[in-house]
Structures are given as structure tokens and as C-alpha cells.
Amino acid sequence: MFSSITSRLSLAKRHISVFNGRSFLRQFASASAEAVNITLPESSFRTYECDPPSFEMEVTKDELIRMYKEMTAMRRMESAADTLYKSKLIRGFCHLGTGQEAVPVGMKAAITRDDAIITAYRCHGFTWIRGGTIHSILAELMGRKTGISQGKGGSMHMFSKNFYGGNGIVGAQVPVGTGIAFTQKYLETKNATFILYGDGAANQGQVFEAFNMAKLWDLPAIFVCENNFFGMGTAASRSSANPQYYTRGQYIPGLQINGMDVLAVKQACSWAKNWTNNDQGPLVLEMVTYRYGGHSMSDPGTSYRTREEIQHMRSTNDPITGLRKRILDLGIATEADIKQFDKETKAEIDEAVAKAQSDPHPDPEELFTDVYVKGTEPPIIRGREREEFAVMQQ
Amino acid sequence: MRTSRTTTLLLRNFANIVHSRPLIRNRFTHKVFFHATRTILQATGQPPPAEGFLPGVAQSKFIKSTQEEALKNAELANTGVANGETKKMNMFQAINDAMSIALATDETAVVFGEDVAFGGVFRCTLGLAEMFGKDRVFNTPLTEQGIVGFGIGMAAMGHTAIAEIQFADYIFPAFDQLVNEAAKYRYRSGGIFNVAGLTVRSPCSAVGHGGHYHSQSPEAYFTHTPGLIVVMPRSPIQAKGLLLASIRDRNPVIFFEPKILYRAAIEQVPIGDYELPLGKAEILKSGKDVTVIGYGSQIYTLENAIQLAEKDIPGLSCELIDLRSLLPWDVDTVANSVNKTGRLVIAHEAPQTSGFAAEVATNIMERCFLRLEAPIQRVCGFDTPFPLVFEKFYVPDMIKCYDAIKEVVEY
């Protein structure tokens, strides 16, 4: 699948030559609402019991730039988190999505704010595209009051409207997402739930229980397996009897997608959304992607794969480099423009880091809030000794 | 790092000396603790101290850092290692050593779990795959229910299955397999089948920064289940002996390892094959006035609390008991102690309601009612989810344990 990227780029070039090359497009560089046609390479998708999405797609120049900016911001946010973790300002367990940015960004471009997303613990990017601010995410990571979960959750526990979290237990979000999809069907809204899980979680029993219910009741549930080749430290091929995760639904049609190409992701998600809108039931999408870092901050990520492999993936399949090259080839922006974007993104992230870092920690009373719904709390939260109850009652 | 910790401790100590009235003192202590720590850190621009270590462990009197101390243990007298060699090991190395001996002495033994083939996240299985082969030490898919179910199947065939659940917080998908399959196998087959060879190891308890899903102590869920054995060691020597006993015990065992001790606790561990008894508590320090009960990493907090209390209250002498096994637990040792002292303090990290301390308290109330001089004190985590940012506030720390001791003495 990864070898396809070069061919995809050459295809894109060929397509553009119809417009008499770069000079023609340069004139329209500012007219950014204008759409360009892009042909995705055949290797972008592989199907199971269904027809593939169209390989021809139309995106506006604006959108390409926006996707580029979103992916770079996401990566910078993760590397800021990496630095903060190493300087011990972020504690706890922290899973970074560096390398996998095309999945949330492509998905966001294809769906609406009324569609639901639920994912596992690698959730910072998804939180951001679902309306969390970079500041609120970084503040949450550092356990600050201004964090998206008031600083009480940390890395794996972030939520926003129609984003049902960061979930810390491997595979546990899959049946939960199925329940969300059931409600959407029950309310007859034309929305879908994107239920993300990793190649590791794909082997949890509850994933299959959820598949069964989703198909049985034809729910608008789009199961999205982010296959980054390693479930923690074990390679997919060594943990899974069938590493073709898009076929894992057996009775649910599936689609494998080049998850390192944001446009392929977008196209697949639009197609999937359309599928559920037509009441065709659930789907299993497999996003083939790659994480550059370890499973979490406590995993250097090099004991079960070679540095060369990571370097190879970075240099040949990177989603940001891929889109950047496409933007340059299409003449939508110049090298200088892109440098400017990167500079702006850097400033934005630096500002968010500084702001989050100076934010206060939550008040001690917060330890007791939100255990039960307000007004129904037990008269005391039992703890170590009675004097401490006063803290809660204040 | 050390400076801020020391400062914090000094401040808290100061708060306790100044405020002798217990009701006010506690609130004041916490205010001082939180606000002073924060103010100091903000003023100096330092990042907050990194956690993941337990300062009391290195200085603990219960840590056997010489060969002589290690071998003085009466329980080792009949084990064949009493005159043998010892080696400096931390707790993960001792656990590794125990599994290595189990694999070498039992050809049906296998070790499996998530990422164990390359050492596991806490390095407990480091090198075992190389030494015993990938057929005997292997990675599983990420499926806790599957791991335990698979182990039960192996054990039902008479093999020795040593399963690892990567964090005790992840044991819940396997809850049904443990409670309904493993625990009841012998009973429901009328003794025809059993899962005697099953041992499930799992790292538990606070680590300084684990947050909601990497810090819990779920022992009480399992002590509620007849048919299981539940064990939690406090140190490398204990871990090795108890783990070997657990692996060889003819009942399914859940072996919780306080993850903070993996690197923090370092002892001279006998290199030979030895077992320590399951279901037996150990009196770590004898005393006549207060019985203090704990297990796992909480022992070191209690040790410090006792030191502080004995310094503060002249003539006070506390008895510290490590339960080690929670199911079955050594009610006799505890009851004998309470009959002597008349006062009992129990501490654990898990939330208070329906926690293991409740079980201990009830039993002791039944057996020592007329001997009790003060209400039994439980020093536990709050009835809240295990918090990330408020871990220090949540855990039953030294001051809290100290207060409980003082409370029973002054009652």
C-alpha cells in the first residue's frame, strides 16, 4: 500500500497537466474556493463485499490548505506534548498520534459536526478536530483547570460535543459507539458514528459482539480500525490470525484505505457516510497508517521494530509531506507560503503551551465533584477521616 | 526534586506540631500541603516533582539490603536457601527470577500476556523468551478475557499457566472468566476438574502519575470470590517466594504486584528456589499499643507513620503486620495482635466503602470486641475514581495514617 504514494503523486501531476501546468494554476492561487480534480491511485482502496468509492474527487484549494494546516498543527501539538512530558509537566500515560494525522483530518473534512466520533486513548487529534482547542488539550494534559475535562482526566480522557472520548480501556469504546449509532438510528437522524479502534483492539471479544449487533439492527455504525501495524509492541501479523482488518466484519462490508493520504481518507469517509445515510448498515474501514513514536511515552518504540523502518516510513509515506508535495505540484501555494503557514502554526502552538503552562491546577474540591450527578451526591463521600468531608461540603 | 519533597514533608510535619487539635489540624495540613507546594514550585519556576518512586522504601527497616538480613528470615529456615547465595535484585528482577525458576522446574509451565515476549512493559519477563523459547514465553493479542480464558483452559488440562494482565485496571474484561470460570471450576465439576495451575499476575496500585486507568487496586473485587487466592507482596524477597508459592499452589491465584515497587524496592534476594507461605501474615514490627495492618506498597507509608507517631507520642509502641495474602487472610495473627493491643488501624489505597479494610474490621470486631479500646480506623482512598492530579490528596499517605494512629491512642 505504501509504495502507492509515489504513483499517486505522478498521477496527480499528469492530471494537472490538462490545465497547462503550473503557470495556469498560479493565476488562481488566490481564488481558493475553486476546486481541483484529483484522481486517487487504484491502490488507495481495497474492498470487501462492496464497490469502492470513486477514485475521482474534487476538493477546493482552500480545503487542501486547511487540511495541511490542521495536520501540521496536530503534529506540532503532539511534539509539544512530547516535550512537556519529558520535562515532567505532563504526567500519567500519554499516547501520541504522530504519523497518524491524516485519519482525523481526512475524517473531519468528510463529516459534519452532528456525526459522532468515539476513539481510544490516542485521542488528542480527534479532540481537536471535534472542537477542542489546542490550549484546552495541552491544559488537560498538564492537569490544569482550563483543560477540556477540567484537568481531571489527562491524556486519555477528553470529550467534546459529539466526541465521546478518549477511552482508556483497549476496545471498550467499540460497543459504546455502537450504542451511539443505535440512538442515531432510533432518532432517525441522518448521522453516523465513527468508532475508532486500533489493530490491537481489533482482537478484543467485545469488538465482535458490537459487529453483530450493528449488523443485526443495521445501525449507522462505521467501525474504523486504525492499523498502525503494532498493538503496543506486538506486530499485527503476530497478534492477528487475519491482519486484513477490513474483512474482519465477516458479514459487514469493508474497505481498506491508505490512511497516510488525507484525501483517500476523506473520500472514504464521505463514501461511508453516504452508505449509512442510505440505510445500508454498518461498515468496517481499515485505515493503514503508521505511528512514528512508541505506543506511549514510556515506550521508546524501537525494541520491536528498527529505526530504519520508522525512518523509511517518515521519508516515503508521511501524510504531511505527501500533501505538501501535492499542494506545491498543484501550484496552490509556494514554498514561501508553506513556510509562512508553518511559522504561524508554530507561534499558535507555542502560545497555547505558554498559556496552558501558566494556568492553575483544579481546586482540591474537584476531587469530589462529578462522581455522582449534582444534587444526588451521597451526604458524605467516605474517605479516610471525617474532617475531610468538610472539604466536599464547602 | 528531593528538595521540594523534603520541604513539603517539613511543612506538613510543622503543621502537625503546631496544631494539636485534630479537627482543625487535618484541614490545615492539607491547605499547607497543597498551597505551599504549589507556591514554592511556582515561585522557583520548577516543574512539579516527578513521581513514580516511594521515598520511604530505600530507608525502610523492612528492606533486606544485606545477605545476612535477607537470610535471617525464619520462613526461609526450611527452604534450602537459608545458607545459600543472595543477589541484589529489585522487585521486577525478583519476579523475573521466580518465573525463570518456575519455567525451569516445571516443563508444563508457560508465561504469556501482552508484550511479555520482549520483557513486558515493566520488564518482569525480560529474557525469558530467549531462555525458554518462544513456545513457552509468548505474546498474546490484546484480549484480557481471552488471556484468562486461555489460561483456564491450559490449567484445566493440568498445565501451569502464568498469565500477565498488563495493568490491574485492565483485569475487568477478564472478570467473568476469573469469577465464574476460574474460581468455580473445581466446585461446579464436583472436583473432577480444576484450574490449579493458573496464576494471573498484574501490576496494581498508585505509581505517582497513573491516572484513572493505571492506578487502581482492585483486590477487594476478587477477595469477594470464593475459590480464588489473592496475594500482594511488599518487596523483592517476598515477591519471589510468594510468586513461586502462588504458581505451585493448587488453586487459581491472582498475584497483584504494586508497580511502584518494581524499581523502588531493592533487596538481597536468595537466588535459589524457595516459597513463602500463602495465607500467612507477617509481623514486621512488634508493639503493644496499636496494631497497624496493611499490604503491598502501603507498608512503607505505614512504617513512616508509625515512626512519626512513636516519636510524637512518647512510650507509644505500634505493631505492624503485612497481610501478604488477602484471600485467605490470616485472621488469627491479626486477632492475636489486637487482643494484645486493643487498637487497630487498617490502611489500603482502594476506596473505603466495601474495601478490604471493612472485612478486616468486621472480623476483628467479632473476635476482639471486648478487648477493643477504640473504634477500628480505616485509612483508605476516597470513594471517588482514582484521580490524576489529586493523587497525593487521594492516597492514604503518612499523615493520614499517623492521624488514625493518634486517633485510636487518644480515644
Coordinates of C-alpha atoms in Angstrom, one line a residue, chain B residues 205-398:
Chain B
S205 CA -1.8 0.5 42.9
A206 CA -0.6 4.0 42.7
V207 CA 2.6 5.0 40.8
G208 CA 2.6 8.8 41.3
H209 CA 1.0 9.7 37.9
G210 CA -1.0 6.8 36.7
G211 CA -4.4 8.5 36.5
H212 CA -7.7 6.8 36.3
Y213 CA -6.8 3.6 34.5
H214 CA -3.3 2.8 35.6
S215 CA -3.5 3.2 39.4
Q216 CA -6.4 1.2 40.8
S217 CA -6.2 -1.5 43.5
P218 CA -8.9 -3.9 42.6
E219 CA -8.1 -6.6 45.2
A220 CA -11.4 -6.4 47.0
Y221 CA -13.5 -7.4 43.9
F222 CA -11.6 -10.7 44.0
T223 CA -11.5 -11.3 47.7
H224 CA -15.3 -11.4 47.4
T225 CA -14.9 -14.6 45.3
P226 CA -14.6 -17.9 47.0
G227 CA -12.3 -20.2 45.1
L228 CA -9.6 -17.6 44.3
I229 CA -6.4 -16.9 46.2
V230 CA -5.4 -13.2 46.2
V231 CA -1.8 -12.2 47.1
M232 CA 0.1 -8.8 47.2
P233 CA 3.8 -8.8 48.1
R234 CA 5.7 -5.8 49.6
S235 CA 9.3 -6.5 48.5
P236 CA 11.6 -8.5 46.1
I237 CA 12.2 -11.3 48.6
Q238 CA 8.5 -11.6 49.4
A239 CA 7.5 -11.3 45.7
K240 CA 9.8 -14.1 44.6
G241 CA 8.8 -16.5 47.4
L242 CA 5.1 -15.7 47.2
L243 CA 5.0 -15.9 43.4
L244 CA 6.6 -19.3 43.4
A245 CA 4.2 -20.5 46.1
S246 CA 1.3 -19.0 44.0
I247 CA 2.4 -20.7 40.8
R248 CA 2.7 -24.0 42.6
D249 CA -0.4 -23.6 44.7
R250 CA -3.2 -25.9 43.7
N251 CA -5.8 -23.1 43.4
P252 CA -6.1 -20.2 40.9
V253 CA -4.2 -17.3 42.2
I254 CA -4.3 -13.6 41.4
F255 CA -1.0 -12.1 42.2
F256 CA -1.1 -8.3 42.4
E257 CA 2.3 -6.5 42.2
P258 CA 2.4 -2.9 43.4
K259 CA 4.0 -1.3 40.4
I260 CA 5.7 1.4 42.3
L261 CA 7.9 -1.2 44.0
Y262 CA 9.2 -2.7 40.7
R263 CA 12.3 -0.5 40.7
A264 CA 12.0 1.2 44.1
A265 CA 12.3 -1.9 46.3
I266 CA 15.8 -3.4 46.1
E267 CA 16.9 -6.3 48.3
Q268 CA 19.4 -9.1 48.5
V269 CA 17.2 -11.9 47.2
P270 CA 18.2 -15.6 47.7
I271 CA 19.0 -17.0 44.2
G272 CA 17.7 -20.4 45.0
D273 CA 14.2 -21.9 44.8
Y274 CA 12.1 -21.0 47.8
E275 CA 8.4 -20.5 48.6
L276 CA 6.8 -18.3 51.3
P277 CA 3.6 -19.4 52.8
L278 CA 0.3 -18.2 51.3
G279 CA -2.5 -17.2 53.7
K280 CA 0.0 -16.1 56.4
A281 CA 0.6 -12.6 57.6
E282 CA 3.9 -11.4 58.8
I283 CA 4.5 -9.3 61.9
L284 CA 7.1 -6.8 60.7
K285 CA 7.4 -4.9 63.9
S286 CA 6.0 -5.9 67.3
G287 CA 4.4 -3.4 69.6
K288 CA 2.0 -3.3 72.5
D289 CA -0.4 -0.4 71.9
V290 CA -1.7 -0.2 68.4
T291 CA -2.0 -2.9 65.7
V292 CA -1.4 -1.4 62.2
I293 CA -2.4 -3.5 59.2
G294 CA -1.5 -3.1 55.5
Y295 CA -0.2 -4.8 52.5
G296 CA 1.8 -4.1 49.3
S297 CA 3.4 -0.6 49.0
Q298 CA 1.2 0.8 51.8
I299 CA 3.5 -1.0 54.3
Y300 CA 6.2 1.7 53.7
T301 CA 3.8 4.5 54.3
L302 CA 2.6 2.8 57.5
E303 CA 6.2 2.3 58.6
N304 CA 6.8 6.1 58.3
A305 CA 3.6 6.9 60.0
I306 CA 4.5 4.6 62.9
Q307 CA 7.9 6.2 63.2
L308 CA 6.3 9.7 63.3
A309 CA 3.7 8.6 65.9
E310 CA 6.2 6.9 68.1
K311 CA 8.4 9.9 68.0
D312 CA 5.5 12.2 68.7
I313 CA 3.8 10.2 71.5
P314 CA 6.5 9.1 74.0
G315 CA 6.2 5.5 75.0
L316 CA 3.9 4.5 72.1
S317 CA 4.7 1.2 70.5
C318 CA 2.9 0.0 67.4
E319 CA 2.7 -3.4 65.9
L320 CA 2.9 -3.5 62.1
I321 CA 1.5 -6.5 60.2
D322 CA 1.8 -7.2 56.5
L323 CA -1.2 -9.3 55.4
R324 CA 0.6 -10.5 52.2
S325 CA -2.4 -12.8 51.3
L326 CA -5.8 -11.2 51.2
L327 CA -7.8 -14.4 50.4
P328 CA -7.4 -16.4 52.5
W329 CA -6.2 -13.8 55.0
D330 CA -4.5 -14.5 58.3
V331 CA -7.2 -13.5 60.7
D332 CA -5.6 -15.3 63.7
T333 CA -2.4 -13.3 63.6
V334 CA -4.3 -10.1 63.4
A335 CA -6.8 -11.1 66.1
N336 CA -4.0 -12.2 68.4
S337 CA -2.3 -8.9 67.9
V338 CA -5.5 -6.8 68.5
N339 CA -6.2 -8.9 71.6
K340 CA -2.9 -7.7 72.8
T341 CA -3.0 -4.0 71.8
G342 CA -6.8 -3.3 71.8
R343 CA -6.4 -0.9 68.9
L344 CA -6.5 -1.4 65.2
V345 CA -5.7 0.8 62.2
I346 CA -6.1 -0.7 58.7
A347 CA -4.9 1.1 55.5
H348 CA -5.2 0.5 51.8
E349 CA -5.3 2.6 48.7
A350 CA -8.6 1.2 47.3
P351 CA -11.7 3.2 48.2
Q352 CA -13.1 2.8 51.6
T353 CA -16.6 1.5 51.0
S354 CA -16.6 -2.3 50.7
G355 CA -12.8 -2.2 50.7
F356 CA -10.7 -4.9 52.2
A357 CA -10.4 -3.0 55.4
A358 CA -14.1 -3.4 56.0
E359 CA -13.6 -7.2 56.0
V360 CA -10.7 -7.0 58.5
A361 CA -12.6 -4.6 60.7
T362 CA -15.7 -6.8 60.9
N363 CA -13.8 -9.9 61.7
I364 CA -11.8 -8.2 64.4
M365 CA -14.9 -6.6 65.9
E366 CA -16.4 -10.1 66.1
R367 CA -13.3 -11.7 67.6
C368 CA -11.9 -8.9 69.8
F369 CA -15.0 -6.9 70.7
L370 CA -14.4 -6.8 74.4
R371 CA -10.7 -6.1 74.0
L372 CA -11.1 -3.1 71.8
E373 CA -10.2 0.2 73.4
A374 CA -11.1 2.4 70.4
P375 CA -13.1 2.2 67.2
I376 CA -11.2 0.5 64.4
Q377 CA -9.8 3.0 62.0
R378 CA -9.8 2.6 58.3
V379 CA -7.4 4.7 56.3
C380 CA -8.3 4.3 52.6
G381 CA -8.6 6.0 49.3
F382 CA -11.7 8.2 48.9
D383 CA -14.9 6.9 47.4
T384 CA -14.0 8.6 44.1
P385 CA -12.4 7.4 40.9
F386 CA -8.6 7.3 41.3
P387 CA -7.7 10.9 40.4
L388 CA -4.8 12.0 38.2
V389 CA -4.0 15.5 39.5
F390 CA -5.1 14.8 43.1
E391 CA -3.3 11.5 43.6
K392 CA -1.4 12.9 46.6
F393 CA -4.6 14.0 48.2
Y394 CA -6.4 10.7 47.5
V395 CA -3.9 8.2 48.7
P396 CA -3.8 7.2 52.4
D397 CA -0.5 8.9 53.0
M398 CA 1.8 9.1 56.0

